Coordinates of C-alpha atoms and ligand atoms in Angstrom, one line a residue:
X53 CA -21.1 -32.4 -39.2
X54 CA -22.5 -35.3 -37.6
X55 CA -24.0 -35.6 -34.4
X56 CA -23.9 -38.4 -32.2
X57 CA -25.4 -40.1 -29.2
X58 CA -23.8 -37.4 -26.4
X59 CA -24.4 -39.9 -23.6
X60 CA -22.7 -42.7 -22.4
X61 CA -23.1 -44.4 -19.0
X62 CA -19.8 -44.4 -17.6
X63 CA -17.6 -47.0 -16.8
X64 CA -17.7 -48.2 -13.0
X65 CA -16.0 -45.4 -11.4
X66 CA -14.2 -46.4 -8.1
X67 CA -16.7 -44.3 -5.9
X68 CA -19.9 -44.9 -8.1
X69 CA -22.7 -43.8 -6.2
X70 CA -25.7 -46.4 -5.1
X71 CA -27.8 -46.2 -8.4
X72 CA -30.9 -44.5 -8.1
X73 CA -29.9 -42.7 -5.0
X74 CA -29.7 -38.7 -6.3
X75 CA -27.6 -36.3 -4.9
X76 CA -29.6 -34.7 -1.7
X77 CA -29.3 -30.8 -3.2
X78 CA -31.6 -30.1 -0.4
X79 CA -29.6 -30.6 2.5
X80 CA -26.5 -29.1 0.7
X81 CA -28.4 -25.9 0.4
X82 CA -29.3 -26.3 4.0
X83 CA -26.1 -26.3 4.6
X84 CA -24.2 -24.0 2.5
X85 CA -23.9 -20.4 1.9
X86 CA -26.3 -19.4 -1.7
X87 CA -23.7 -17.6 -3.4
X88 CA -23.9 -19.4 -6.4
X89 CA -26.9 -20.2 -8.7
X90 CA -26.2 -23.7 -9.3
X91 CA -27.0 -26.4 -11.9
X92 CA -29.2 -29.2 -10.4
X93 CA -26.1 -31.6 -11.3
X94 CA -23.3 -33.3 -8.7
X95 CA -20.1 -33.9 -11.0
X96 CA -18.2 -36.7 -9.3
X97 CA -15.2 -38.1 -11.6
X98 CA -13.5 -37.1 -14.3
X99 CA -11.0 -38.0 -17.3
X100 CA -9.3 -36.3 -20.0
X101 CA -12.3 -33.7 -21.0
X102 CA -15.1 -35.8 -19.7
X103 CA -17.0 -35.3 -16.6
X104 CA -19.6 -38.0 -15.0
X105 CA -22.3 -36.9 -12.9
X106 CA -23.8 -38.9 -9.1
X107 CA -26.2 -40.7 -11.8
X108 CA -23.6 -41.5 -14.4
X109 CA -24.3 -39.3 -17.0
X110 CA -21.3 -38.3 -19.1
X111 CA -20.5 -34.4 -20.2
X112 CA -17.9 -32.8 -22.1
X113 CA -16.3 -30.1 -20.4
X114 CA -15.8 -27.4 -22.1
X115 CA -15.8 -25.5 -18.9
X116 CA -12.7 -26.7 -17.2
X117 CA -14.1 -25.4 -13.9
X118 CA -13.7 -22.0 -15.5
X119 CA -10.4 -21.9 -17.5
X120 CA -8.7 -23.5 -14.6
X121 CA -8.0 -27.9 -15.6
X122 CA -5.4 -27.1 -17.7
X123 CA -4.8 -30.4 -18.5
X124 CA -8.0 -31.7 -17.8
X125 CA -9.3 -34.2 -14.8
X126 CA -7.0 -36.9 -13.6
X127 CA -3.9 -36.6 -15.7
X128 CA -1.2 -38.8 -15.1
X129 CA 1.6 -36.2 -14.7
X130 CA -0.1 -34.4 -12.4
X131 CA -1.5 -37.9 -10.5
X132 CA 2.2 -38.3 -10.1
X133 CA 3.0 -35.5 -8.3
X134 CA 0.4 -34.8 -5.7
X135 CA 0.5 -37.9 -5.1
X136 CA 4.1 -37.8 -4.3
X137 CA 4.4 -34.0 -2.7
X138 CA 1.4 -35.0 -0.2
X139 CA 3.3 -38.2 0.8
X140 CA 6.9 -36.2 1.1
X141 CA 5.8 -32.7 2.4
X142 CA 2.5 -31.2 1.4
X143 CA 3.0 -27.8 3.8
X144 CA 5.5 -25.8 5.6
X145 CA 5.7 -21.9 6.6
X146 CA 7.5 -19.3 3.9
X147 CA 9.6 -18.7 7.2
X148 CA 11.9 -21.2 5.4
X149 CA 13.2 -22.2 1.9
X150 CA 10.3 -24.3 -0.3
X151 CA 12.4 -25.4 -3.3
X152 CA 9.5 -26.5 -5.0
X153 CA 8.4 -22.5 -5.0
X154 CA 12.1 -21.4 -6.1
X155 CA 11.4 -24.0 -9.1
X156 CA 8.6 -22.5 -10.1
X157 CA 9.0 -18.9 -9.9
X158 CA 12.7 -19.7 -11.7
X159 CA 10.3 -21.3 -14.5
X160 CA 7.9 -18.2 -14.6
X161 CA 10.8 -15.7 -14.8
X162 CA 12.6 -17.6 -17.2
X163 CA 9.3 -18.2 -19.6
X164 CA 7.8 -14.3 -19.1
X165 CA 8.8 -10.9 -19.0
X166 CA 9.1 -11.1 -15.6
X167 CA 12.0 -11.1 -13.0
X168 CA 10.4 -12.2 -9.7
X169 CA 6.9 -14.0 -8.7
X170 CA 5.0 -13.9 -5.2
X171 CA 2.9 -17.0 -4.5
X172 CA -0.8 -16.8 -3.1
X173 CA -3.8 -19.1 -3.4
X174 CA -6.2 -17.1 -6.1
X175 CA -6.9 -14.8 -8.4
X176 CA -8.3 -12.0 -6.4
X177 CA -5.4 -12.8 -3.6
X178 CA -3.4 -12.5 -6.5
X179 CA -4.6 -8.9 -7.2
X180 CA -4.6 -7.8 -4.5
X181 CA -1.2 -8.5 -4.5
X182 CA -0.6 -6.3 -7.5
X183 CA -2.6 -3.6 -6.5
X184 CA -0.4 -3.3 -2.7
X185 CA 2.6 -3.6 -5.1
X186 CA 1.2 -0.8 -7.3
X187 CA 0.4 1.5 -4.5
X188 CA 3.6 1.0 -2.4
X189 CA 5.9 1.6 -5.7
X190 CA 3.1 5.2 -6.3
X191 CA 3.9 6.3 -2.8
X192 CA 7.7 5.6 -2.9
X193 CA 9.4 5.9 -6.4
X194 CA 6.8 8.0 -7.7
X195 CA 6.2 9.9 -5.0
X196 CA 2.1 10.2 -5.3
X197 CA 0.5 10.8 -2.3
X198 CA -2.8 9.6 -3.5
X199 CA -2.2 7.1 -6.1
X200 CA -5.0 6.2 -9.0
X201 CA -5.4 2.9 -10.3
X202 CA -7.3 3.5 -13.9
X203 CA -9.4 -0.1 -14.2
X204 CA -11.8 -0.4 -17.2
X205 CA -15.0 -1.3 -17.6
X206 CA -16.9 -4.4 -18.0
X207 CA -13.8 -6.0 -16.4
X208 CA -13.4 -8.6 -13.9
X209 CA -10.4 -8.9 -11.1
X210 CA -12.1 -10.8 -8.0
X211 CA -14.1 -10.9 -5.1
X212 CA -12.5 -9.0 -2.2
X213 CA -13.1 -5.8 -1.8
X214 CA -10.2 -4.1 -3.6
X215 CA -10.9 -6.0 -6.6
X216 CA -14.7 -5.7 -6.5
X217 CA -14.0 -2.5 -6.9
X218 CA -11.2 -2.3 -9.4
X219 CA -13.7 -4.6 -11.2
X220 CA -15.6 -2.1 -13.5
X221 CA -19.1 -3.5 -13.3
X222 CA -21.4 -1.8 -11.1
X223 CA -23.3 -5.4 -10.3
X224 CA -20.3 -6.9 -8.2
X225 CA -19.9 -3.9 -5.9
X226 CA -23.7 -3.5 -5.2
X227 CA -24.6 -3.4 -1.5
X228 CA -20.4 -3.8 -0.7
X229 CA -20.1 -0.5 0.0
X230 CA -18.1 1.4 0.9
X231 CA -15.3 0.4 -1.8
X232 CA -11.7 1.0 -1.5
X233 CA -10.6 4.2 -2.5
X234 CA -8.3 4.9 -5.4
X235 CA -9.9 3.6 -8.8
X236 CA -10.8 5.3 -11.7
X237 CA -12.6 3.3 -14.8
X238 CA -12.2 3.8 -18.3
X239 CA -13.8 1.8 -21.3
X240 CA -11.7 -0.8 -22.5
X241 CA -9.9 -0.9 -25.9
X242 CA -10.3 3.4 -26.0
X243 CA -6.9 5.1 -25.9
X244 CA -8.3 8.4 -25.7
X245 CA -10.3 7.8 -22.6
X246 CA -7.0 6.9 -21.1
X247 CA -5.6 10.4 -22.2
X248 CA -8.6 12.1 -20.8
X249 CA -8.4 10.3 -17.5
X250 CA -4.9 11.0 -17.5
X251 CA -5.1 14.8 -17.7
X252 CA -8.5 15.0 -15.2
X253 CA -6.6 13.0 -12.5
X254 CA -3.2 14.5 -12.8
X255 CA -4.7 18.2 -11.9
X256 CA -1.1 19.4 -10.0
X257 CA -2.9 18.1 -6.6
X258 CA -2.4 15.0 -4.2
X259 CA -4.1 12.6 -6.7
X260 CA -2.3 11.3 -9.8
X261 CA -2.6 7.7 -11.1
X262 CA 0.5 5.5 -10.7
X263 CA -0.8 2.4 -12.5
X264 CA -3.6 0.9 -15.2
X265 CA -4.5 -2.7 -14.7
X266 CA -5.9 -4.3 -17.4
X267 CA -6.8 -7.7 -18.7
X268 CA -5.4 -8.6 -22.2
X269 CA -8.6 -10.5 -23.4
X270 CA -11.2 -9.6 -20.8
X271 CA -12.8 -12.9 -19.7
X272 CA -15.8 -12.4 -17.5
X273 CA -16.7 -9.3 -19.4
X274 CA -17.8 -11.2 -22.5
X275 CA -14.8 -12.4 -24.1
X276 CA -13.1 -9.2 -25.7
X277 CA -9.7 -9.4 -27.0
X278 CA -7.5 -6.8 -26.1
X279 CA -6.4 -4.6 -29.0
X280 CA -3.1 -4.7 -30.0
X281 CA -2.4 -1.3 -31.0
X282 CA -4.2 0.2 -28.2
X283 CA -2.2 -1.6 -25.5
X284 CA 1.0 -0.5 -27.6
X285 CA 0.1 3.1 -27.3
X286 CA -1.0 2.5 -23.7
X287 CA 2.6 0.4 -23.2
X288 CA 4.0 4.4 -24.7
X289 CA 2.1 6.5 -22.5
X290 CA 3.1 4.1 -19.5
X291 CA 6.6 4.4 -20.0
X292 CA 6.4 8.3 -20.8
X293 CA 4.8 9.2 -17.3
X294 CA 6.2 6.4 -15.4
X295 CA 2.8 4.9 -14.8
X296 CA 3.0 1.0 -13.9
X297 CA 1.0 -1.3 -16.4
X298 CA -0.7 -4.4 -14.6
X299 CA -2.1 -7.3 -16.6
X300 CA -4.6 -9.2 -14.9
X301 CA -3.7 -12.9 -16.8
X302 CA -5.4 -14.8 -14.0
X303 CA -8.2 -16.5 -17.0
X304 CA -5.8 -15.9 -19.9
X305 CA -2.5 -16.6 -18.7
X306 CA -0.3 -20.1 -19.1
X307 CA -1.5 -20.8 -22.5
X308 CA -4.9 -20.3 -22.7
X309 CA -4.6 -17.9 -25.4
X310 CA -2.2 -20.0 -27.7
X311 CA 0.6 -18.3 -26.3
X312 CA 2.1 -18.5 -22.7
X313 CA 0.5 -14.8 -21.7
X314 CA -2.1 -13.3 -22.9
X315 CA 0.3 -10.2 -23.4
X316 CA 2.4 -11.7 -26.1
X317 CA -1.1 -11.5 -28.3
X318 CA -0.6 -7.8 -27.9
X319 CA 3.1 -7.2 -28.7
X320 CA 3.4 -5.8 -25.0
X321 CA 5.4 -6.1 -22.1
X322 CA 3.4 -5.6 -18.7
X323 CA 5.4 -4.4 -15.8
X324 CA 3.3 -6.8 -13.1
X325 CA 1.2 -9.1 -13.9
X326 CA -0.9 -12.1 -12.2
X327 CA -2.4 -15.8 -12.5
X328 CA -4.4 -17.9 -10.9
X329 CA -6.7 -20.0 -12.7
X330 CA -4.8 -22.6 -14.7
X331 CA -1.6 -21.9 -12.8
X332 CA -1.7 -25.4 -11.1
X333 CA -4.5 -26.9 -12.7
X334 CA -6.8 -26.8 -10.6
X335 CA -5.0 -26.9 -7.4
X336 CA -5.2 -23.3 -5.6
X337 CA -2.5 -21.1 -6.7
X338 CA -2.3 -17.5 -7.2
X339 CA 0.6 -15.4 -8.6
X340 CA 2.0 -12.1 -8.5
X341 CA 5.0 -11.6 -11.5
X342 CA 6.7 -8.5 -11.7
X343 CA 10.2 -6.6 -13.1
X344 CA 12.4 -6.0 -10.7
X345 CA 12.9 -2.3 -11.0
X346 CA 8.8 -2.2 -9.1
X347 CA 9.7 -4.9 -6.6
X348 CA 9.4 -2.7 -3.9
X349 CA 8.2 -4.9 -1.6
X350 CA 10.1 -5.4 1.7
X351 CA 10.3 -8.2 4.4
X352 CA 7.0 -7.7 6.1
X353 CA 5.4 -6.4 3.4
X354 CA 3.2 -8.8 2.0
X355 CA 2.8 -12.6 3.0
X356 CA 0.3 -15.8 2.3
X357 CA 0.2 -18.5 5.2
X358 CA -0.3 -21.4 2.0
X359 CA 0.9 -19.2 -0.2
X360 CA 3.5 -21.4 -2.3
X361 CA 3.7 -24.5 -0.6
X362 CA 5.4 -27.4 -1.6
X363 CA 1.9 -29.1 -2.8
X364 CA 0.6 -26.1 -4.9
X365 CA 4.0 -25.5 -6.2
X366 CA 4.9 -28.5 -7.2
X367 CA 1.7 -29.4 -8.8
X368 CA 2.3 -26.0 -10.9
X369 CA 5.1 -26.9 -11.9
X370 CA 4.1 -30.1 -13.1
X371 CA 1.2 -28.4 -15.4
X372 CA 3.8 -25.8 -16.6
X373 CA 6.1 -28.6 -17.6
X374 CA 3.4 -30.8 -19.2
X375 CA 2.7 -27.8 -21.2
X376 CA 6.1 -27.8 -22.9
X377 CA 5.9 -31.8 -23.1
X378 CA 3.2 -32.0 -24.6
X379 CA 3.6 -29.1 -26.7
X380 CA 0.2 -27.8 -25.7
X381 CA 0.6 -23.7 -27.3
X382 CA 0.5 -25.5 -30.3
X383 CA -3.0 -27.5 -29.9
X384 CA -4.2 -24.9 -28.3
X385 CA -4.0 -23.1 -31.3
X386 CA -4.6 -25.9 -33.4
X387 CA -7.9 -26.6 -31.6
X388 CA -8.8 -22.9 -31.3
X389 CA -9.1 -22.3 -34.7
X390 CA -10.8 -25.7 -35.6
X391 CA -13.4 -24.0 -32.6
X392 CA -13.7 -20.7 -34.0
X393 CA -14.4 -21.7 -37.7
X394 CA -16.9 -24.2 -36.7
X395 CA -18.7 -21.6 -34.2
X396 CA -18.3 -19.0 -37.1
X397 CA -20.4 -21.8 -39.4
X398 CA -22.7 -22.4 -36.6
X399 CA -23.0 -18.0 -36.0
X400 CA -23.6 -17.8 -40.1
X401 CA -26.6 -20.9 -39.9
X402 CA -28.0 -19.2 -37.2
X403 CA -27.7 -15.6 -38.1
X404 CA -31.1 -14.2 -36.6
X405 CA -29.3 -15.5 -33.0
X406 CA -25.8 -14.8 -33.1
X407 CA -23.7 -11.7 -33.9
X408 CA -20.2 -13.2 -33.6
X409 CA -17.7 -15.6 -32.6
X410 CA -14.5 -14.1 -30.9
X411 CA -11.7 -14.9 -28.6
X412 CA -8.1 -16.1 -29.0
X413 CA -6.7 -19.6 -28.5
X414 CA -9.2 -22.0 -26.6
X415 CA -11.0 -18.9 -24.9
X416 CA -14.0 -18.4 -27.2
X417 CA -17.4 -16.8 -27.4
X418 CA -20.5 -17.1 -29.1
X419 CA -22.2 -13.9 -28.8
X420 CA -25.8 -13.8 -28.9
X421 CA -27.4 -10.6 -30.6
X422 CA -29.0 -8.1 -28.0
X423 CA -32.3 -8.2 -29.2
X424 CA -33.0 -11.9 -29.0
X425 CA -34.8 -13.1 -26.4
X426 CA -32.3 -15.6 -25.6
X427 CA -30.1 -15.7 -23.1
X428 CA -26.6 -17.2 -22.8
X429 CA -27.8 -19.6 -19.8
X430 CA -30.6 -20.6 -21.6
X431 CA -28.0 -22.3 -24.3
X432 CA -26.0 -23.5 -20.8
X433 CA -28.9 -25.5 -19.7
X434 CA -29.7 -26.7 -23.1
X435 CA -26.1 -27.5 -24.1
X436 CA -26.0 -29.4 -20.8
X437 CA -29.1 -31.4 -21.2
X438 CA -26.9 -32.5 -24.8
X439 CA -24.4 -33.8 -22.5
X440 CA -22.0 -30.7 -23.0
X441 CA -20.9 -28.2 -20.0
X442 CA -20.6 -24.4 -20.9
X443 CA -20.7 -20.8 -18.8
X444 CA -21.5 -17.7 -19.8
X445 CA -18.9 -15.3 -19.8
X446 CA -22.6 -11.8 -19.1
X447 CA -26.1 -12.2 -20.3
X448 CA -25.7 -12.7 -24.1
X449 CA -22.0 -14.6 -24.5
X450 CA -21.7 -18.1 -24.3
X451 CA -18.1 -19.1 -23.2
X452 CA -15.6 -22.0 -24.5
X453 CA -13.1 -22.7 -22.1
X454 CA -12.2 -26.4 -22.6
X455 CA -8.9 -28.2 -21.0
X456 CA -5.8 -27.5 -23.2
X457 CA -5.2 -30.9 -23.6
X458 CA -8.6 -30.8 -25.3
X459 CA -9.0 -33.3 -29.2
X460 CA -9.8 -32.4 -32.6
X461 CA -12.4 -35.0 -32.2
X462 CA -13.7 -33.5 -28.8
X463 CA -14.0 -30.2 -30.7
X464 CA -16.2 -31.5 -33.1
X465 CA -18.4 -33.6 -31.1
X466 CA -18.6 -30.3 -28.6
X467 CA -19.8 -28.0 -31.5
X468 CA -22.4 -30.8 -33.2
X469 CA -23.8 -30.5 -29.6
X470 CA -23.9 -27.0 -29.5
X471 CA -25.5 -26.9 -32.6
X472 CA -28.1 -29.8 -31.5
X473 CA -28.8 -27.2 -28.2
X474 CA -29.1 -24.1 -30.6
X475 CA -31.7 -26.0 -32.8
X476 CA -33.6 -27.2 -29.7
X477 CA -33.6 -23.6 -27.9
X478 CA -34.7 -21.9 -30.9
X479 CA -37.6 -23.8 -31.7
Ligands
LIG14 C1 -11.4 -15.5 -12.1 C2 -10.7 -14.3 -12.3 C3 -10.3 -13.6 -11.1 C4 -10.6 -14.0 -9.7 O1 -9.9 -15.2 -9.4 P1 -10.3 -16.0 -8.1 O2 -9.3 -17.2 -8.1 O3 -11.7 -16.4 -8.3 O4 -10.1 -15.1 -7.0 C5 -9.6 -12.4 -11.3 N1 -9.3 -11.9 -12.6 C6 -9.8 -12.6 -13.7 C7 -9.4 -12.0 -15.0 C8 -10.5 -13.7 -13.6 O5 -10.9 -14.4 -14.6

């Protein structure tokens, strides 16, 4: 493997800042909420996979502003069409026809499982979404008075309160309290903890559970792929009691995983299911798929003032069609492996740090054995001062999430770079 000079001054970019003059993170702090703990960097262009910071340093993103640039900063295709939508119609109300939306909901129906899609601006909205669809369906076809949503654990669905708390991890709901009723968590990947749930909900009284919502890979939770028989005994048990499955595909879904849906890794059909993320790219979108024997929703029901606009629309529908173009599934695959088996070289070096590599498609993670001292974000910060952008997906898993559109040679040059980063932590 060789390793090469990681940084490159960029070539003028058209809004290159005055040189010398550094981003001012003071006053944005001043000035903006501290939700996040940030990196002391100010990314201002971008192309293909790379990334140029105010001072013109050059990184490879292998972060894709989490899973969401699809097809990675500035592509053409996508140039073209917000460029056009904003210049035609960038807005109107859902109180009349957006053909752009009917496009892409007739392209999601036709390339999923499901019948009819429901257009917000994000994952959680998105959620949300599901779970309101869930609930309403409970109370009316299955006639539950207190319907149970069974969640599992180390799983991630958002930041509003619903999905905080349908989000099994104890640190996102701390001080949020009170949550919204009507969750349940189970540990992922365990069939009989479903059973068990099951039976101690469904006790002859008001409370039963009337759906599970799952991710098929779970993302923020460390990377853990789904297991295929499990979900097909789950997919049994769903269908015997009538109990609505709900795949959370907002980080896995539209290729991500080498396939369209993270489902078709687990020889499953959901009956709802969202996305978000790389839905548009990078321009907000959220969406909620379903069958139409649980689209229960009326007029009135549920609405989105941006929800589906002509912009967001027509910009998804642009990635979903450069997907096919491009014939993206098929380097995402391509790509994934090439990742995995070089992380899987880098894991076996290294063996006194790393415990594996897992993930489908280009959603990978090095895991970082428990009892090392290091931490995933200390391998962020180094792989970053390398010239390479990563994020940890909890404490000891360091996450891959490059743009699909992402090169053999990109690959290679991320993982001599991780491996430079590894070298330098360690030591
Ligand atoms: C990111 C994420 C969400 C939340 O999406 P937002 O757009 O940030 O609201 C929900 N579920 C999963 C699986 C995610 O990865």
């Amino acid at each position: 493997m060789t390793v090469e000079t990681p940084i490159k001054t960029a070539p003028a970019p058209a809004t290159a800042s005055v040189p010398g003059n550094e981003f001012d993170t003071s006053e944005f702090d001043a000035a903006v909420m501290g939700t996040y703990g940030r990196f002391p960097i100010a990314l201002e262009r971008g192309e293909g996979c790379l990334v140029w910071d105010t001072e013109g340093r050059e990184y490879l993103d292998f972060v894709a502003g989490i899973a969401t640039c699809t097809l990675g900063h500035a592509h053409p295709a996508l140039v073209e069409t917000v460029s056009r939508q904003i210049k035609t119609l960038h807005h109107v109300s859902n109180l009349y026809y957006i053909p752009e939306q009917g496009n892409l909901a007739k392209w999601l129906v036709e390339n999923s499982c499901a019948d009819r899609a429901f257009f917000c601006n994000s994952g959680a909205e998105a959620n949300e979404g599901a779970i309101k669809l869930a609930r309403k369906y409970a109370h009316t076809v299955l006639d539950i008075e207190e319907p149970v949503i069974l969640t599992a654990q180390a799983s991630f669905h958002g930041r509003t309160l619903a999905t905080i708390t349908a989000t099994g991890q104890p640190k996102y709901q701390k001080n949020f309290d009170p949550l919204v009723p009507g969750f349940y968590y189970v540990p992922f990947n365990d069939i009989e903890a479903i059973r068990s749930a099951i039976a101690e909900l469904d006790g002859g009284g008001k409370r039963r559970v009337g759906a599970i919502m799952l991710e098929a890979l779970q993302g923020e939770g460390g990377v853990r792929p789904g297991d295929a028989d499990y979900f097909q005994e789950l997919r049994s048990l769903c269908d015997s009691k009538g109990i609505l499955l709900i795949l959370d595909e907002v980080q896995v879904g539209l290729g991500r995983t080498g396939k369209l849906w993270g489902y078709e890794n687990l020889g499953i059909e959901p009956d709802i299911f969202t996305s978000a993320k790389g839905l548009a790219g990078g321009i907000p979108i959220g969406a909620l798929l379903c069958k139409s024997f649980c689209d229960v929703f009326k007029p009135g029901d549920h609405a989105s003032t941006f929800g589906g606009n002509p912009f967001a629309s027509a910009a998804a529908l642009t990635v979903c069609q450069t997907l096919e173009q491009e014939n993206l599934l098929a380097n995402v695959r391509e790509r994934g492996e090439q990742l995995r088996t070089g992380l899987r070289a880098i894991a076996a070096k290294y063996e006194s740090l790393f415990s594996e590599v897992r993930g489908w498609g280009l959603i990978n993670g090095l895991v970082l054995r428990e009892d090392v001292e290091l931490n995933s974000i200390d391998l962020v910060k180094a792989a970053m001062s390398e010239g390479l952008l990563l994020v940890p997906a909890g404490p000891k898993v360091l996450r891959f999430v490059p743009p699909l559109i992402v090169s053999a040679e990109e690959v290679d040059r991320a993982l001599s770079l991780i491996e430079r980063a590894i070298v330098k932590s360690a030591s």
